[in-house]
Tab-separated table of C-alpha atoms and ligand atoms in Angstrom:
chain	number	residue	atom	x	y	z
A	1	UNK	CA	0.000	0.000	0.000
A	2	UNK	CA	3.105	2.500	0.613
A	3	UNK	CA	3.725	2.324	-2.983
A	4	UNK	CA	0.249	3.210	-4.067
A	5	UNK	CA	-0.108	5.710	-1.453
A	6	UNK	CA	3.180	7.149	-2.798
A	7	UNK	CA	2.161	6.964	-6.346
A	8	UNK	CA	-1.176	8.878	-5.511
A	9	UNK	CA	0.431	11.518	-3.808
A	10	UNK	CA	3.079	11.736	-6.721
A	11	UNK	CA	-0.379	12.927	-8.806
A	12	UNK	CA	-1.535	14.839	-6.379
A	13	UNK	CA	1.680	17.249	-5.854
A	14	UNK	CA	1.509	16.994	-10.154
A	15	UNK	CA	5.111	15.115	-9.761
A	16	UNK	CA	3.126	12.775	-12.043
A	17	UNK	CA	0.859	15.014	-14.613
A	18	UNK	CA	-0.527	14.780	-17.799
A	19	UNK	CA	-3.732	12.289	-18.219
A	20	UNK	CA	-1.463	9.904	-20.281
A	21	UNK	CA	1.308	9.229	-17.474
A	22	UNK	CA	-1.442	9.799	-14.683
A	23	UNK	CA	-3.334	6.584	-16.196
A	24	UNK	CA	-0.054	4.574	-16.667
A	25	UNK	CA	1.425	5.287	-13.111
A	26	UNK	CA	-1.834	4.316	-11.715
A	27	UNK	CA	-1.789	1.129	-13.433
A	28	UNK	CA	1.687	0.531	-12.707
A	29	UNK	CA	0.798	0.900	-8.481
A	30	UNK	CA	-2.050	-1.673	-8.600
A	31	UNK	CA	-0.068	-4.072	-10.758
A	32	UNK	CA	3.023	-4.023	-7.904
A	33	UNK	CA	0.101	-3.873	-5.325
A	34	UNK	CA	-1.675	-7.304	-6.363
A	35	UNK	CA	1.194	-8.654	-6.765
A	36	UNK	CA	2.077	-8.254	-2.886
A	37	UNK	CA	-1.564	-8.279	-2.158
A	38	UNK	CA	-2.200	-10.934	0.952
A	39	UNK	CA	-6.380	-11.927	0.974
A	40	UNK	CA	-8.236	-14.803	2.838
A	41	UNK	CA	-11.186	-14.972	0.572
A	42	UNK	CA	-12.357	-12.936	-2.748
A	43	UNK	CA	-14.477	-10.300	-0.640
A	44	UNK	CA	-11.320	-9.520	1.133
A	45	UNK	CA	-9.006	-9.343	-2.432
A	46	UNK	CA	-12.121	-7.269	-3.590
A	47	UNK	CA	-12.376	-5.073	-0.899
A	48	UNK	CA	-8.709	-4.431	-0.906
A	49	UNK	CA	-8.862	-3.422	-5.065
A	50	UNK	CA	-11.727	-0.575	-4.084
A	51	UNK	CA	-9.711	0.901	-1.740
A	52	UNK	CA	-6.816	0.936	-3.723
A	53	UNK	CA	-8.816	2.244	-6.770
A	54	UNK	CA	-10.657	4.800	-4.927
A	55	UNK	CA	-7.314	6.228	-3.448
A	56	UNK	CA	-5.853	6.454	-6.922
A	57	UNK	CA	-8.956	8.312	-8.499
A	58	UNK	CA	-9.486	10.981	-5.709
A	59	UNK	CA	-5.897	12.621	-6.698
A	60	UNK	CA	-7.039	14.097	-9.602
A	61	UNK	CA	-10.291	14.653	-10.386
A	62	UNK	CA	-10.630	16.174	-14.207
A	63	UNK	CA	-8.430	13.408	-16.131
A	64	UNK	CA	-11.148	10.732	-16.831
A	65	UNK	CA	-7.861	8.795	-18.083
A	66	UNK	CA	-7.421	8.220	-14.342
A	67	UNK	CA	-10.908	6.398	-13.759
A	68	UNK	CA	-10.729	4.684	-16.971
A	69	UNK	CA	-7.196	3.517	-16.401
A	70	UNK	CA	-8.432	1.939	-12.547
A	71	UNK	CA	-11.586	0.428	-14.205
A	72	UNK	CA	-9.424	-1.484	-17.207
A	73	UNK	CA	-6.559	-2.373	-15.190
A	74	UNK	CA	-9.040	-3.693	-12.077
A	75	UNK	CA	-11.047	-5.691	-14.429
A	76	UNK	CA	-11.173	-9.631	-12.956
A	77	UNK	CA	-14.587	-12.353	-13.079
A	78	UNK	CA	-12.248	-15.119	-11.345
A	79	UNK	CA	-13.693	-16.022	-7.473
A	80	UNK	CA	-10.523	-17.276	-6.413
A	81	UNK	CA	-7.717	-14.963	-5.107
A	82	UNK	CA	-4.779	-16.298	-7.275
A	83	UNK	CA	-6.852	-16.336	-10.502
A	84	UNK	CA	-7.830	-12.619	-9.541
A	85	UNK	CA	-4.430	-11.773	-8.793
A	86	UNK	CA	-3.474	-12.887	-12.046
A	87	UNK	CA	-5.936	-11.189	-14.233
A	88	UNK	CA	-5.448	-7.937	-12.326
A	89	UNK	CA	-1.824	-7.990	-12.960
A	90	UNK	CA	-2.777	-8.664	-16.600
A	91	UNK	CA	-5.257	-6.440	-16.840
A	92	UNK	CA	-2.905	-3.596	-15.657
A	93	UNK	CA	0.439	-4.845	-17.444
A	94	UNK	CA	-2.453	-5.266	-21.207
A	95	UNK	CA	-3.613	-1.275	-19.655
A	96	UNK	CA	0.058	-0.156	-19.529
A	97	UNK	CA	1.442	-1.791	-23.011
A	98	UNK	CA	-1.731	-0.311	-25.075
A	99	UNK	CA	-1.302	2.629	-24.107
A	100	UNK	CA	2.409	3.458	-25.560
A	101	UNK	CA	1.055	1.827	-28.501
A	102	UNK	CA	-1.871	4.170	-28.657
A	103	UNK	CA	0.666	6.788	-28.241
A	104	UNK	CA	2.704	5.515	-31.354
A	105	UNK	CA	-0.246	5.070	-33.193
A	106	UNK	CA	-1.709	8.664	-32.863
A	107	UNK	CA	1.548	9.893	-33.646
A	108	UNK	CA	1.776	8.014	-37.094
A	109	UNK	CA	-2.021	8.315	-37.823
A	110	UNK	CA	-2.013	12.384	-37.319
A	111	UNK	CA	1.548	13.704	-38.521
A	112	UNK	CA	-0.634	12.644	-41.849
A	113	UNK	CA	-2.442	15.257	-41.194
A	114	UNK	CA	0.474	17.469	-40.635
A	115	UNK	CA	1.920	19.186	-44.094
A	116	UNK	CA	5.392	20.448	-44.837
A	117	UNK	CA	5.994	23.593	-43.934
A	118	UNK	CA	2.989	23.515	-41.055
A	119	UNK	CA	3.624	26.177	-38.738
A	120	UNK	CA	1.713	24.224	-35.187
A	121	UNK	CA	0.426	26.139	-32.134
A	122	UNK	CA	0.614	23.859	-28.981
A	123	UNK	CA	-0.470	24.265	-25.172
A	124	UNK	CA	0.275	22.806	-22.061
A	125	UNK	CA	2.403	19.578	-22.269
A	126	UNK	CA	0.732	16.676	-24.195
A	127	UNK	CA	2.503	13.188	-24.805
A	128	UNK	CA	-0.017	12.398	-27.649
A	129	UNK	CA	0.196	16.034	-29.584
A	130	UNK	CA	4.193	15.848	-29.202
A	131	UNK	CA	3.634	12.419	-30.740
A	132	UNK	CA	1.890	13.471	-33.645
A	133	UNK	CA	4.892	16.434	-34.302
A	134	UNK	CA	7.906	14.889	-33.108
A	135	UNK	CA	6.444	11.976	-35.786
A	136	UNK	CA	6.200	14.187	-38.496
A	137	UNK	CA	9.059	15.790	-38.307
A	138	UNK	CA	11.113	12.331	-37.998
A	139	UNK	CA	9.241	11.352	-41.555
A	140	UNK	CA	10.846	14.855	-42.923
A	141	UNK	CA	8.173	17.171	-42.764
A	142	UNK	CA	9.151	21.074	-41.858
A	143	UNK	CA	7.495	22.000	-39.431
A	144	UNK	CA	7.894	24.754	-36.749
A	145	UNK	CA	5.859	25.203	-33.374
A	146	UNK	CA	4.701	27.993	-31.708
A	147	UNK	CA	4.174	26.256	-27.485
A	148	UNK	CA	2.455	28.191	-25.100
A	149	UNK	CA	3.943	28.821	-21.790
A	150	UNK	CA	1.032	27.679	-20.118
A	151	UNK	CA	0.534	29.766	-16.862
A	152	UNK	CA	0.368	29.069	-13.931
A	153	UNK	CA	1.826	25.963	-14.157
A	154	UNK	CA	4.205	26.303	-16.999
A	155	UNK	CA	4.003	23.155	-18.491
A	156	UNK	CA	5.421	24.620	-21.982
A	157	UNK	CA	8.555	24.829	-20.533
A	158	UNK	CA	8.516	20.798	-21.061
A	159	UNK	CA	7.363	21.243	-24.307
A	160	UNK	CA	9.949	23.226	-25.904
A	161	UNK	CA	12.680	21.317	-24.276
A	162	UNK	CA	11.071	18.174	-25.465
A	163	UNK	CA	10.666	19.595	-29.090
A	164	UNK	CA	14.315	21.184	-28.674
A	165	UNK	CA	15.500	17.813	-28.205
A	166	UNK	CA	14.181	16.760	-31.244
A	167	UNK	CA	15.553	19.554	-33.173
A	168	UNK	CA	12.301	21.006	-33.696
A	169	UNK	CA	12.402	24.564	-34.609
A	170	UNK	CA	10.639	26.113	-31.593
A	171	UNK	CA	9.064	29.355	-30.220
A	172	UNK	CA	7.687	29.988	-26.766
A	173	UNK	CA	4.927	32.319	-26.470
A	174	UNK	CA	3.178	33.677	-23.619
A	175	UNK	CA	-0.577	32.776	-22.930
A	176	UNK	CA	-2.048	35.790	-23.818
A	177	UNK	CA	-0.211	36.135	-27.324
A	178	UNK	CA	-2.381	33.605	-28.701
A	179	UNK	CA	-4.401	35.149	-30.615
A	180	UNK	CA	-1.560	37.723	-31.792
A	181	UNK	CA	-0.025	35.103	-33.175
A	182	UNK	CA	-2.525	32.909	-34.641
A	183	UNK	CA	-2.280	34.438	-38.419
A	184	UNK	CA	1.309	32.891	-38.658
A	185	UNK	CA	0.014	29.185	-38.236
A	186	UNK	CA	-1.422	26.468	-40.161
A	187	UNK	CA	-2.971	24.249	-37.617
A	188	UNK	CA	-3.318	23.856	-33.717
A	189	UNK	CA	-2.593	20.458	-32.282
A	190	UNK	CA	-3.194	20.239	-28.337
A	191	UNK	CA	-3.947	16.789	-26.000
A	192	UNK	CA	-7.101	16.219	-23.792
A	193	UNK	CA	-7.659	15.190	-20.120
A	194	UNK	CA	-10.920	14.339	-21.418
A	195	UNK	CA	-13.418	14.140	-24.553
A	196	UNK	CA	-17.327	13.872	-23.682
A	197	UNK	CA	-19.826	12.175	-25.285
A	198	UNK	CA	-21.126	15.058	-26.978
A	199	UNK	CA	-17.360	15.426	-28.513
A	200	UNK	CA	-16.704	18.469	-26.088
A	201	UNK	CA	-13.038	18.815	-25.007
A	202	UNK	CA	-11.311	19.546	-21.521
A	203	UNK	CA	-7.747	20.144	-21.390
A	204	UNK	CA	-5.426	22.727	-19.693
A	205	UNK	CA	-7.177	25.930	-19.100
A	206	UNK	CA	-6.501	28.122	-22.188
A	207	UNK	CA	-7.160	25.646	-24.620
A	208	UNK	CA	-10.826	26.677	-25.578
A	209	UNK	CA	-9.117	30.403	-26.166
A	210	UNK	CA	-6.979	28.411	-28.512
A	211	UNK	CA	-10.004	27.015	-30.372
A	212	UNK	CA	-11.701	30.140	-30.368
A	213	UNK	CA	-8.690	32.025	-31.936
A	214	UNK	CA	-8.096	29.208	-35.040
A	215	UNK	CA	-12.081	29.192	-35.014
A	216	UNK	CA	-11.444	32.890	-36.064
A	217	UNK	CA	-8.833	32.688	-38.310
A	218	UNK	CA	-10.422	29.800	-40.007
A	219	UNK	CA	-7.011	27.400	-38.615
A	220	UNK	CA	-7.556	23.777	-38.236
A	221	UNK	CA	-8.256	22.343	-34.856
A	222	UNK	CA	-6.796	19.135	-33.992
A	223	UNK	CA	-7.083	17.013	-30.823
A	224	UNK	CA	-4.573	14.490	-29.677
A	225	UNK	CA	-6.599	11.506	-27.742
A	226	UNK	CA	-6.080	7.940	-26.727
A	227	UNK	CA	-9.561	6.211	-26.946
A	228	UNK	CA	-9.425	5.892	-22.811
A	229	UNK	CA	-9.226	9.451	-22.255
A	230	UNK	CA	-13.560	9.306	-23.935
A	231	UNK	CA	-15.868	9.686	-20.832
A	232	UNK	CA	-18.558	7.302	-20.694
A	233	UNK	CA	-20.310	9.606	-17.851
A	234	UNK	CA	-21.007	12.158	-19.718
A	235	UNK	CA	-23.345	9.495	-21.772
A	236	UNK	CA	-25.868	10.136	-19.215
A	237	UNK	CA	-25.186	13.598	-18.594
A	238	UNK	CA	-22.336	13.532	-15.776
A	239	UNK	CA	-20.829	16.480	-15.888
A	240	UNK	CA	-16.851	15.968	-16.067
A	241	UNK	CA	-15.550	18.062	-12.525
A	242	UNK	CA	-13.013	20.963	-13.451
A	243	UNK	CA	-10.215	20.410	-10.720
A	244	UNK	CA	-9.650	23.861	-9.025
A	245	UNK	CA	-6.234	24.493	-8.042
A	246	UNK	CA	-4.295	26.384	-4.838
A	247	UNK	CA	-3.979	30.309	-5.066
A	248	UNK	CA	-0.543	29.559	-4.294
A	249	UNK	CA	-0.113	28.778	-7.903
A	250	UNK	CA	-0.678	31.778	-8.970
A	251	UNK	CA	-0.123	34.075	-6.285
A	252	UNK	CA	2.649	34.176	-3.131
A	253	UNK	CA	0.736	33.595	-0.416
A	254	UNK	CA	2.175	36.538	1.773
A	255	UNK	CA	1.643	39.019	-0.948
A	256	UNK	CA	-2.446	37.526	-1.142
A	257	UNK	CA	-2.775	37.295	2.664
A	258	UNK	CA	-1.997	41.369	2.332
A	259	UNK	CA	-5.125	41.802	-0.124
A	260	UNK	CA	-8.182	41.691	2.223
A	261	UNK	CA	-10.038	41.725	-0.540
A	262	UNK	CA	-8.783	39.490	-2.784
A	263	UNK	CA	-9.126	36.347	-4.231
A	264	UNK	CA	-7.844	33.728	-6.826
A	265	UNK	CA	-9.798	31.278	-9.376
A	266	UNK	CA	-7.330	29.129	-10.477
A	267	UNK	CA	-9.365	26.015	-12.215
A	268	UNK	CA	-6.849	23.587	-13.991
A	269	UNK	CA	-8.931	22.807	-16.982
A	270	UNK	CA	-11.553	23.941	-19.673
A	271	UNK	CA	-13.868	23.139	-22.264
A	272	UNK	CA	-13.877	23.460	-25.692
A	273	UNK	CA	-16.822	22.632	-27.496
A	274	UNK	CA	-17.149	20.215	-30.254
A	275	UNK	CA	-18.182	23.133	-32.954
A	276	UNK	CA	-14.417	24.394	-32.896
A	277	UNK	CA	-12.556	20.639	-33.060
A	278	UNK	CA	-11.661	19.746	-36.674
A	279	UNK	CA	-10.791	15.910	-36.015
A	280	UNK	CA	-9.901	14.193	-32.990
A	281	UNK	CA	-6.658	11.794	-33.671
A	282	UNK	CA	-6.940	8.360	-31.389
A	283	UNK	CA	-5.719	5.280	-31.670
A	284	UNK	CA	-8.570	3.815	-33.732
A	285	UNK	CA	-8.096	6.585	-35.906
A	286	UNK	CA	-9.628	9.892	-36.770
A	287	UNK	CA	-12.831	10.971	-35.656
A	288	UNK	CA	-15.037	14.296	-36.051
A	289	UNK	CA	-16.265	14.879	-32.550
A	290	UNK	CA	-19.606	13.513	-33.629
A	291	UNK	CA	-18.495	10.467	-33.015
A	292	UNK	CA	-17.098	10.372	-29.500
A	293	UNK	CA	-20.223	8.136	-28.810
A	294	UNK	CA	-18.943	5.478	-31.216
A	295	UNK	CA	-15.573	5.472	-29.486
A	296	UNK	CA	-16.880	5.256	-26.039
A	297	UNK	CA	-19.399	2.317	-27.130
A	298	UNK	CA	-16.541	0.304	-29.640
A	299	UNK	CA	-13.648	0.847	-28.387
A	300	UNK	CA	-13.647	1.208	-24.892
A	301	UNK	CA	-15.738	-1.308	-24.304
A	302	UNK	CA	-18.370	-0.133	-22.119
A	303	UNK	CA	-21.421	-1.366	-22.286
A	304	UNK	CA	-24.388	0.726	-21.546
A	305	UNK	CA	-26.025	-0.849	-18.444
A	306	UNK	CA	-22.374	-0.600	-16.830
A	307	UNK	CA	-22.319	3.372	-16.597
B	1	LIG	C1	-1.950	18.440	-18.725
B	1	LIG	C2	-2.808	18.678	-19.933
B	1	LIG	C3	-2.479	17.879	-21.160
B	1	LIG	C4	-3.366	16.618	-21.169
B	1	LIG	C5	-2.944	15.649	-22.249
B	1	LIG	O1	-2.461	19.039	-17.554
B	1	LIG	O2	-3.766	19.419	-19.904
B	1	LIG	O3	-2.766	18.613	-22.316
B	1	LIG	O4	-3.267	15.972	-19.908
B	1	LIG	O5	-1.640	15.196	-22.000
B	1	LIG	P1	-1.681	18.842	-16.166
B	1	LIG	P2	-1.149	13.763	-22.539
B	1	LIG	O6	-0.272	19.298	-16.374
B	1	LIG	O7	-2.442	19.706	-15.201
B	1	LIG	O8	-1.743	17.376	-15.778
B	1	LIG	O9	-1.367	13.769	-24.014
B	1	LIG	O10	0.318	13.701	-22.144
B	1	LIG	O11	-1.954	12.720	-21.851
């Protein structure tokens, strides 16, 4: 359990971020839980799985990767501990492997969309939108990126050293030259926490400006997402919870605690909705938004009475 405990705090204090590591660290701790995991009886193996999966999911609350990761990775029908045991562990390990190859996959399936000479606005730090340039640019395409910095957080900063790496002609801009700077670029190619059923995006807060910005300039929208990052919640009208984050992000706390009479929003996510998403790249392929139902329903496997 220290592991797991340590693993949830990891995504907690954002040591872990991003939905796509989020969902493979938490498969990772209840694969090297059940593998220590001492139970008398199924209800007791059972009982011990919920209260590992619950731990893991209360860290974060936006990234439906995170729930959707627990669910796949806990799946077991066996009523005996060792058979449970071992179809957790495969569960998890089958969770873990799928998704880098849903990462390779997206990569490959949308630098096709990408064309030479694409100039690419980015934001926040997204494994599956690096994919799809740091792909296209290994098959030869020229490409440059314009990578927001991503306040308050600054996840860009991991984005242009990640692209820099690469060799990827890079510039960093701040979050409020977006639209200043959206007449220079071809396409915008971000990652999601989470796609709805309706096809409605969340991802870092700023991304809707984004969309609303290329929506304006007539640019081409593109989202980056692995098929477990669809919400099957939001079939039945869940709302998906926007995680709200400490003022300390934003803000010293000394400097706020001498402002009476002020206070800081500082939610972690937004929505875009599906009117200003081109195509949404996953690992079955591209999709309009229309049909995040289709992915939820064929591809991740839910079945209707579950949810
Ligand atoms: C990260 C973020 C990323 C998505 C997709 O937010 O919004 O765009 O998680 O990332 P945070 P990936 O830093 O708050 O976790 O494609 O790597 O899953």
């Amino acid at each position: 359990m220290k592991k797991v405990q340590e693993t949830a705090e990891k995504i907690r204090t954002m040591e872990i971020r991003g939905a796509g590591r989020i969902a493979k660290a938490a498969a990772g701790a209840i694969k090297d839980y059940t593998e220590g995991l001492k139970a008398e009886n199924i209800e007791e193996f059972n009982e011990k799985i919920e209260d590992v999966a619950r731990l893991l999911i209360s860290t974060r609350p936006t990234a439906v990767s995170l729930p959707n990761a627990v669910k796949l990775s806990t799946r077991h029908v066996s009523e005996s501990v060792e058979e449970a045991r071992a179809e957790v562990i495969e569960s998890a390990s089958r969770f873990i492997e799928n998704a880098d190859l849903a990462l390779e996959r997206i990569g490959k399936i949308g630098a096709r969309r990408i064309m030479d000479g694409d100039v690419i606005m980015t934001h926040c730090n997204s494994n599956a939108a690096l994919a799809i340039l740091t792909t296209a640019f290994k098959e030869g395409k020229d490409i440059k990126v314009l990578a927001t910095e991503s306040r308050p957080r600054r996840q860009g900063l991991l984005t242009i050293k990640h692209l820099n790496d690469f060799g990827i002609p890079t510039s960093l801009i701040v979050d409020s030259a977006v639209r200043y700077h959206m007449k220079e670029v071809d396409r915008v190619v971000v990652g999601a926490d989470a796609i709805a059923a309706n096809g409605a995006l969340v991802n870092k807060i700023g991304t809707s400006q984004l969309a609303l910005a290329a929506h304006e300039a007539r640019k081409s929208f593109m989202v980056a997402a692995e098929t477990y990052k669809f919400s099957p919640n939001t079939i039945v009208g869940n709302p998906i919870e926007i995680e709200e984050r400490a003022a300390a992000e934003v803000i010293d706390p000394e400097i706020l605690a001498g402002l009476p009479h002020v206070s800081v929003k500082n939610p972690a996510f937004d929505f875009t909705p599906s009117e200003y998403i081109d195509m949404i790249v996953t690992d079955a392929g591209i999709i309009p938004p229309a049909m995040a139902y289709t992915v939820i329903k064929e591809y991740l496997g839910w079945e209707l009475g579950e949810i």
